[in-house]
Coordinates of C-alpha atoms in Angstrom, one line a residue:
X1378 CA -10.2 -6.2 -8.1
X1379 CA -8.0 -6.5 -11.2
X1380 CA -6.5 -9.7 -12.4
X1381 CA -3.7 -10.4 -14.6
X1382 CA -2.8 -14.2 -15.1
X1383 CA 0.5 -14.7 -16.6
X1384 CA -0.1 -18.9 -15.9
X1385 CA 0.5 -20.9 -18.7
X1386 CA -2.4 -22.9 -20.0
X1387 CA -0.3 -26.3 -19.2
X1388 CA 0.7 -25.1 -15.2
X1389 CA -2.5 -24.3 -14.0
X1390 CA -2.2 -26.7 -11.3
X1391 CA 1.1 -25.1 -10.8
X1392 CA -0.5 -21.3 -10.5
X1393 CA 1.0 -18.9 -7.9
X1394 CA -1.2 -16.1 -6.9
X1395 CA 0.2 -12.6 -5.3
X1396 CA -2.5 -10.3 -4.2
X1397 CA -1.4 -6.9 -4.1
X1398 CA -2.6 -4.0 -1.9
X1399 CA -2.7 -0.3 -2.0
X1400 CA -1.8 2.1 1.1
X1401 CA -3.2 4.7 2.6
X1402 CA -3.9 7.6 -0.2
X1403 CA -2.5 5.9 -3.9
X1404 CA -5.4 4.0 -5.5
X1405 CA -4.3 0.1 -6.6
X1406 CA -4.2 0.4 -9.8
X1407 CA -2.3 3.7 -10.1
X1408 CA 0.3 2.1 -7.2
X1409 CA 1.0 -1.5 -8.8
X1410 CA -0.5 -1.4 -12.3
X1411 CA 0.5 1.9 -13.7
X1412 CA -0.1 2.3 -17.8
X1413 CA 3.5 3.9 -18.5
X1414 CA 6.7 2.4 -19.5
X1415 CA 7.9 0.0 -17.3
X1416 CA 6.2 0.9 -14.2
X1417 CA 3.6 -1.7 -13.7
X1418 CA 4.9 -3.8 -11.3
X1419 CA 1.6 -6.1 -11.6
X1420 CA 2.5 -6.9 -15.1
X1421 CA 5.8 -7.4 -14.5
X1422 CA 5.0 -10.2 -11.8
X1423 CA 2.4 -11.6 -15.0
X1424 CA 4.9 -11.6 -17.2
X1425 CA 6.9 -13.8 -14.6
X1426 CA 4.6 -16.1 -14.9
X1427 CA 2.0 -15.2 -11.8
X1428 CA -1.1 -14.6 -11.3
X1429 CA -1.6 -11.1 -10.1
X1430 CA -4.5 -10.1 -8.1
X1431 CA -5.3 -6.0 -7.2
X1432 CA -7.5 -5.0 -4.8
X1433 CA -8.9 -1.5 -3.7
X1434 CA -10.2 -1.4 0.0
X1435 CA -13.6 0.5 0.8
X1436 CA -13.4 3.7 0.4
X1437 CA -10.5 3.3 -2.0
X1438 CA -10.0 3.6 -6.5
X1439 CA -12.9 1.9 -8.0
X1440 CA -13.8 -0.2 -4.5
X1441 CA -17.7 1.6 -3.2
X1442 CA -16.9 4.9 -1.5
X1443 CA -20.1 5.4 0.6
X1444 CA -20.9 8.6 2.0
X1445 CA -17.8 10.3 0.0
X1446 CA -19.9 11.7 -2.9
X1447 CA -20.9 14.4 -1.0
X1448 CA -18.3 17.3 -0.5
X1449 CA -19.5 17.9 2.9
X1450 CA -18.0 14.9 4.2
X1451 CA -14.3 16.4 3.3
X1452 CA -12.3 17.2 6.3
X1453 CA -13.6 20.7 7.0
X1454 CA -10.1 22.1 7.5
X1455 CA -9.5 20.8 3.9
X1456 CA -13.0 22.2 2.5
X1457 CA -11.3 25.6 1.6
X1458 CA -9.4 23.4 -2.0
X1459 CA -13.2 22.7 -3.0
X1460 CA -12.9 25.5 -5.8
X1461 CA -14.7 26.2 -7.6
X1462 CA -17.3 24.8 -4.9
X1463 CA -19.6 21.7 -6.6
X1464 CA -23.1 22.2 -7.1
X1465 CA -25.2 22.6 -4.0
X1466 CA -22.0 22.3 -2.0
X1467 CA -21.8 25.2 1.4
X1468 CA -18.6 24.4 3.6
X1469 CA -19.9 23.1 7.2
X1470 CA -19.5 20.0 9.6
X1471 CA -19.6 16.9 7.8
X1472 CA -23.1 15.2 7.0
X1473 CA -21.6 11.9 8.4
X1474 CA -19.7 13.0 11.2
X1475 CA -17.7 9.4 11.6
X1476 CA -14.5 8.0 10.0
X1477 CA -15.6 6.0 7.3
X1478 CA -14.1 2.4 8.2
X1479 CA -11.7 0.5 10.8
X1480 CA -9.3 -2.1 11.1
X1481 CA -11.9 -4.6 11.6
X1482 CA -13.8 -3.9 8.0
X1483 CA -10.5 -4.2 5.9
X1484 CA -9.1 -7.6 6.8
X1485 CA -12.7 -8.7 6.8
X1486 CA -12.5 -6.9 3.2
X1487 CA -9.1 -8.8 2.3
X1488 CA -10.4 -12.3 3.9
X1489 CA -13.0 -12.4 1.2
X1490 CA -10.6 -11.7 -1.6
X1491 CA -8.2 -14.2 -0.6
X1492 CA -11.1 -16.9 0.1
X1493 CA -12.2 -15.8 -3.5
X1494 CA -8.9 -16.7 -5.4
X1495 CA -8.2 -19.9 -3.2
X1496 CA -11.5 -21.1 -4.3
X1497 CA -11.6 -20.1 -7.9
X1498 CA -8.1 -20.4 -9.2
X1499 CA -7.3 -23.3 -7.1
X1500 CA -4.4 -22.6 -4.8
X1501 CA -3.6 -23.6 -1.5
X1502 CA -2.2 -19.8 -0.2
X1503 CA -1.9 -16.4 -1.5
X1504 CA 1.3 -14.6 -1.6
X1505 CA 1.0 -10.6 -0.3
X1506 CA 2.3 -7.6 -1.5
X1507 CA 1.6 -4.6 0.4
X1508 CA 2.7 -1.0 -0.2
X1509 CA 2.9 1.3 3.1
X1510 CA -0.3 1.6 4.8
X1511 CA -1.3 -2.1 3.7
X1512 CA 0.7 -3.0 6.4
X1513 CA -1.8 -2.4 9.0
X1514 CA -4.3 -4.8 7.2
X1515 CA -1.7 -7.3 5.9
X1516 CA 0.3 -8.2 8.6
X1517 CA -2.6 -9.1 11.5
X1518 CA -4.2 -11.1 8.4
X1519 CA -1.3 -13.3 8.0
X1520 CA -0.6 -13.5 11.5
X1521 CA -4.4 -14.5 12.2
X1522 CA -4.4 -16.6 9.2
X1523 CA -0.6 -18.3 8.1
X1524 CA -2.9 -21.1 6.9
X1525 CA -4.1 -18.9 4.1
X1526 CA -1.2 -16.8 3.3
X1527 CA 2.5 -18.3 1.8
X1528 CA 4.7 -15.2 1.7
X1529 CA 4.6 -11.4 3.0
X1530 CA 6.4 -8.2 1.1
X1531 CA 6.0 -5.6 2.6
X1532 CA 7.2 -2.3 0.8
X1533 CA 8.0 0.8 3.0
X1534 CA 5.6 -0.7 6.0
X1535 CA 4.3 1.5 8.2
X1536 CA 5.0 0.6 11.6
X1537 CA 4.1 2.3 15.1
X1538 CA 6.0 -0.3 17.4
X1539 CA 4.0 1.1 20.2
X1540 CA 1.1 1.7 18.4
X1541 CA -2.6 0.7 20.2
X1542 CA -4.1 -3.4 20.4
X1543 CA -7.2 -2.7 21.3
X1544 CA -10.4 -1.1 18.8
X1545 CA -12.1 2.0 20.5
X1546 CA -14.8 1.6 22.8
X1547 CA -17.9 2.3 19.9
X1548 CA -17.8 2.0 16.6
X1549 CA -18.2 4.1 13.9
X1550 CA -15.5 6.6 15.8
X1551 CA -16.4 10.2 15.7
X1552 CA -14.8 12.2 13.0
X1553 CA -15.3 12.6 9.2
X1554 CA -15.2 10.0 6.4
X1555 CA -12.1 11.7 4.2
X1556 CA -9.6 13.8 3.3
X1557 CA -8.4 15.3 -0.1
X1558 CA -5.4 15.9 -1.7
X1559 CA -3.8 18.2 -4.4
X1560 CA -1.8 17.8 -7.5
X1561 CA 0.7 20.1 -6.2
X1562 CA 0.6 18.7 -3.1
X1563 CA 1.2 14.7 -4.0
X1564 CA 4.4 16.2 -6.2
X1565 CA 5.9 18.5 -4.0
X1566 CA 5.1 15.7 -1.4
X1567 CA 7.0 13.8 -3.2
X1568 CA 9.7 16.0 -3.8
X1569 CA 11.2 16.3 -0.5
X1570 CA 12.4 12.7 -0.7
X1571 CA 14.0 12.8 -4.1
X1572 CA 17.3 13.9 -3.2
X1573 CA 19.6 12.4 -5.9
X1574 CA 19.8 13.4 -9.5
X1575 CA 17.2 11.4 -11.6
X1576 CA 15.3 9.6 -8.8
X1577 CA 11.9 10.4 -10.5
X1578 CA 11.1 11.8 -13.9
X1579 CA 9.3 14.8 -14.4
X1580 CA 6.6 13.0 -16.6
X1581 CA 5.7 11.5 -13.4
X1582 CA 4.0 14.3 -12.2
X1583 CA 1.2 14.4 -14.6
X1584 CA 1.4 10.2 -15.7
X1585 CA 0.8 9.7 -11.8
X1586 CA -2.1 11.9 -11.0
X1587 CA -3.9 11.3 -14.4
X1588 CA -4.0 7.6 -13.2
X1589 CA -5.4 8.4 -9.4
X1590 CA -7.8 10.8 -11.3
X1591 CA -8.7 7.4 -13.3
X1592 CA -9.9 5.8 -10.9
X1593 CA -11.6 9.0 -9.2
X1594 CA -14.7 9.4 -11.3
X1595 CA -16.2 11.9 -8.7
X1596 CA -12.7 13.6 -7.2
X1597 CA -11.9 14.3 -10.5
X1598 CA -14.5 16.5 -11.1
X1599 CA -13.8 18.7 -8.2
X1600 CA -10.9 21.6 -7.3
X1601 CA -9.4 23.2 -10.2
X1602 CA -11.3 22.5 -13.4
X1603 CA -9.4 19.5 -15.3
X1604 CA -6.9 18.8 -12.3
X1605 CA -9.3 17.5 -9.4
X1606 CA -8.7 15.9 -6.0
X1607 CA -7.8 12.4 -5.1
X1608 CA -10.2 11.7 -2.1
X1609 CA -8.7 9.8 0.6
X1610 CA -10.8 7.0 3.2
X1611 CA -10.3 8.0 6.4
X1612 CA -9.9 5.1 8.6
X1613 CA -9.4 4.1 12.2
X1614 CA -6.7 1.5 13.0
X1615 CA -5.5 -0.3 15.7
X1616 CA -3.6 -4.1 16.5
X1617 CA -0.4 -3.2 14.3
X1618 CA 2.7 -3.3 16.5
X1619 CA 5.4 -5.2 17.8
X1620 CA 3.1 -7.1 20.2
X1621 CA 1.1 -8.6 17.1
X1622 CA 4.1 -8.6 14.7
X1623 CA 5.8 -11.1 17.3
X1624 CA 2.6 -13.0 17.8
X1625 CA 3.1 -16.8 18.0
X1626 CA 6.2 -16.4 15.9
X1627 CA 4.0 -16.2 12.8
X1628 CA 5.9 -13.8 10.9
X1629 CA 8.9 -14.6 9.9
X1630 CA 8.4 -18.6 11.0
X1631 CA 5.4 -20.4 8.5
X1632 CA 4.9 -16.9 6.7
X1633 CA 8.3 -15.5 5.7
X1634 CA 8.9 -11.9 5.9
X1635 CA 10.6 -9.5 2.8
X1636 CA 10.7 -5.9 3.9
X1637 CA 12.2 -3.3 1.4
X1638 CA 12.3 0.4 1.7
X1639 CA 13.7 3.7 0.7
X1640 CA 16.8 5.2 2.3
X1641 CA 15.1 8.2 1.9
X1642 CA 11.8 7.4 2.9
X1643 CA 10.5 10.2 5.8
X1644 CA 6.9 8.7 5.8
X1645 CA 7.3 5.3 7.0
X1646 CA 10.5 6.2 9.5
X1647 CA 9.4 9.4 11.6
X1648 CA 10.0 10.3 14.9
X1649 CA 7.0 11.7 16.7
X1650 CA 5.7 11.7 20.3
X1651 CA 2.2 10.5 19.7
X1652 CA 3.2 6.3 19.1
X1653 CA 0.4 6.3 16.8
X1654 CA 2.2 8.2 14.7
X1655 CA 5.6 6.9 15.4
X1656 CA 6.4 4.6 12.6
X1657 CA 9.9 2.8 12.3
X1658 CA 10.4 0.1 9.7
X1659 CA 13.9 -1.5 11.2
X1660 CA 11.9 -1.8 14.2
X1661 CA 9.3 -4.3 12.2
X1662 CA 12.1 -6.4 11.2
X1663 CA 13.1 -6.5 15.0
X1664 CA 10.0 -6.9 16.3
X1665 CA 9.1 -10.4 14.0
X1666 CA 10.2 -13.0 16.0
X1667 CA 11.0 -15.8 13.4
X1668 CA 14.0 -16.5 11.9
X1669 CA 12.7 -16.2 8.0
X1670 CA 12.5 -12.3 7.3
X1671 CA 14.9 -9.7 5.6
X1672 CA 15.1 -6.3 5.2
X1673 CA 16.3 -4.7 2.1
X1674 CA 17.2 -0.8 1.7
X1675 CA 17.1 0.7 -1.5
X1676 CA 20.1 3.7 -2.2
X1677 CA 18.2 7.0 -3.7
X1678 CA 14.2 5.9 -3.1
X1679 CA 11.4 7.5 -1.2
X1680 CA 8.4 6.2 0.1
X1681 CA 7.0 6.6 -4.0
X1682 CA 9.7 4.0 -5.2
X1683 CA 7.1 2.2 -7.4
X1684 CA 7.6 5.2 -9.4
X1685 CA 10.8 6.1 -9.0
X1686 CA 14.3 5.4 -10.6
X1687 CA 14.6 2.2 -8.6
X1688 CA 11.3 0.5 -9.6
X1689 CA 12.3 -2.1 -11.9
X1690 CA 15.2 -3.2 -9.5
X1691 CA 12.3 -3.3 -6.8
X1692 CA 10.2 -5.6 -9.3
X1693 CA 13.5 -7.8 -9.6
X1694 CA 13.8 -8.2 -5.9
X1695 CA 9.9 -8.9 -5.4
X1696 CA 10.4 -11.9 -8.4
X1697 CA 13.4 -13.3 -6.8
X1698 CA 11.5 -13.3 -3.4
X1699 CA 8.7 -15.0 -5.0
X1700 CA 10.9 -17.6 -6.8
X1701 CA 13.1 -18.2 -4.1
X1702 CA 12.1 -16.6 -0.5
X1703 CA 15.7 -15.4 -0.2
X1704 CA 17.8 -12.7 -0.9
X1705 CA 21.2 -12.7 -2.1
X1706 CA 21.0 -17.2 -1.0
X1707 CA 19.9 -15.8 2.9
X1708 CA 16.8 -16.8 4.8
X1709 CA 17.3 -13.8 7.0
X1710 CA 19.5 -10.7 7.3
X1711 CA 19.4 -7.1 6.0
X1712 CA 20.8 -5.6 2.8
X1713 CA 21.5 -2.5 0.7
X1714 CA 20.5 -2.8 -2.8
X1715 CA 22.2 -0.2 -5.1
X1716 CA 21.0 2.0 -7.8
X1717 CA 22.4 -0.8 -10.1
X1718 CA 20.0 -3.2 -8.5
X1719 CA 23.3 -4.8 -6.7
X1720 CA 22.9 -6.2 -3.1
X1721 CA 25.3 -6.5 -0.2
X1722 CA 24.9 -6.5 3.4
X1723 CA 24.4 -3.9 5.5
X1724 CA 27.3 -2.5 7.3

């Protein structure tokens, strides 16, 4: 966990604290606390005047990553990128043939960071931001626990409305405990939803990956000598969907609801026939049944808009939220903000 407390000495008693949370492949600190320009959105909320916590899950940046120092617990259709091949490493089924942690395990793991800062720093509730798949440990949390949490933002959620309720029969479930990813790959990943003229810079490329690679110490030592691969938790999931995000009228009712997203963003709106993989972030906002939630669309953004063109417009929107719990003087609606960081509402 990183902090950075932008409190002033003489409103400590005031102090707001935002905890921040990664998704499903970006480390925290190269997500929300990026070293470059104007992209840390951590120290823009500090600078605000709040008092930012980061965390990184299990499995996740600088967080423990049992069972993932050894090669052979790589997705063995993914094995083939380990090149040149680490020491004593021979392609074969993983060593720990199970995914490496569950639904259950992070919002345990987030419950004991938010009981840390309400104890140490003094505040009543925590305020969450949460980038794609922090969603899925995010949401249930507040809607378990309003009593703990004051405000919800979720960036580009993702969202199976019909996705599962229940865990699986047994735990750990059967599989292996990560996957891997390439430089190329993250870019050109990227790439296909930066479709207007200046949505990213090309900088980002290497500025981006040197970061995940920071907080990689043993990913960056494997594939292609000085590049490496960001190695990514695998994790079972389950009680994220419109039954839960409806549940007692939580969301949206004592824990108001900011949802903001990419127009372009083809990760977090898909269409597929397995629900699991069926995400939809309109049919969040539908699916919250109180009256205190938004939706915001950002013009010429992907799922990556914390590093995009459109980041410090985003960091705008989340201080306004935080201030004020409204956008544009409305408890509840949805909007288009421009590439000038100008809202209206949607047609």
């Amino acid at each position: 966990m990183r902090e950075r407390d932008g409190t002033n000495n003489g409103h400590l008693d005031e102090r707001t604290a935002v905890l921040m949370l990664h998704g499903r492949s970006v480390p925290v600190l190269a997500g929300f606390d990026l070293d470059y320009k104007t992209y840390s959105w951590a120290e823009a909320l500090a600078k605000a005047g709040y008092d930012v916590f980061m965390m990184d899950l299990q499995g996740s940046g600088l967080s423990p990553r049992p069972t993932m120092n050894e090669p052979r617990n790589v997705n063995p259709a993914q094995q083939n990128l380990l090149k040149p091949r680490p020491p004593g490493f021979t392609p074969g089924s993983p060593y720990y043939p199970f995914q490496l942690t569950n639904s259950n395990s992070d919002r345990d793991e987030l419950n004991t960071v938010v009981d840390w800062i309400i104890h140490n720093r003094g505040v009543k509730k925590v305020a969450f931001i949460g980038w794609s798949a922090a969603a899925f440990t995010m949401g249930p949390y507040a809607v378990k626990n309003p009593g703990k949490v004051s405000s919800l933002f979720l960036l580009a959620p993702i969202f199976p409305p019909e996705g599962t309720s229940n865990a699986p029969a047994s735990l750990p479930l059967p599989g292996f405990p990560m996957f891997v990813s390439t430089k190329s790959g993250t870019w050109n990943g990227w790439g296909n939803e930066a479709l207007c003229a200046g949505q990213r810079e090309p900088a980002m490329k290497d500025v981006v990956w040197d970061a995940i690679m920071k907080s990689d110490p043993v990913g960056s030592t494997w594939g292609p000598v000085g590049e490496g691969l960001n190695r990514i938790r695998n994790f079972v999931r389950w009680g994220w969907n419109k039954t839960t995000a409806a549940q007692g009228g939580v969301l949206g009712g004592s824990v108001p609801v900011l949802i903001a997203y990419g127009e372009h963003d083809k990760q977090a709106n898909t269409s597929s026939e397995d629900q699991e993989l069926n995400f939809s972030v309109p049919a969040l906002y539908n699916a919250i049944a109180g009256n205190h939630k938004l939706m915001v669309k950002l013009d010429c953004a992907g799922h990556s808009v914390v590093w995009e063109m459109q980041h410090q417009n985003l960091h705008k929107l989340s201080k306004h939220w935080l201030d004020h719990l409204k956008v544009d003087g409305k408890t509840q609606g949805i909007f288009d903000m421009d590439t000038n960081g100008a809202i209206s509402p949607a047609p």
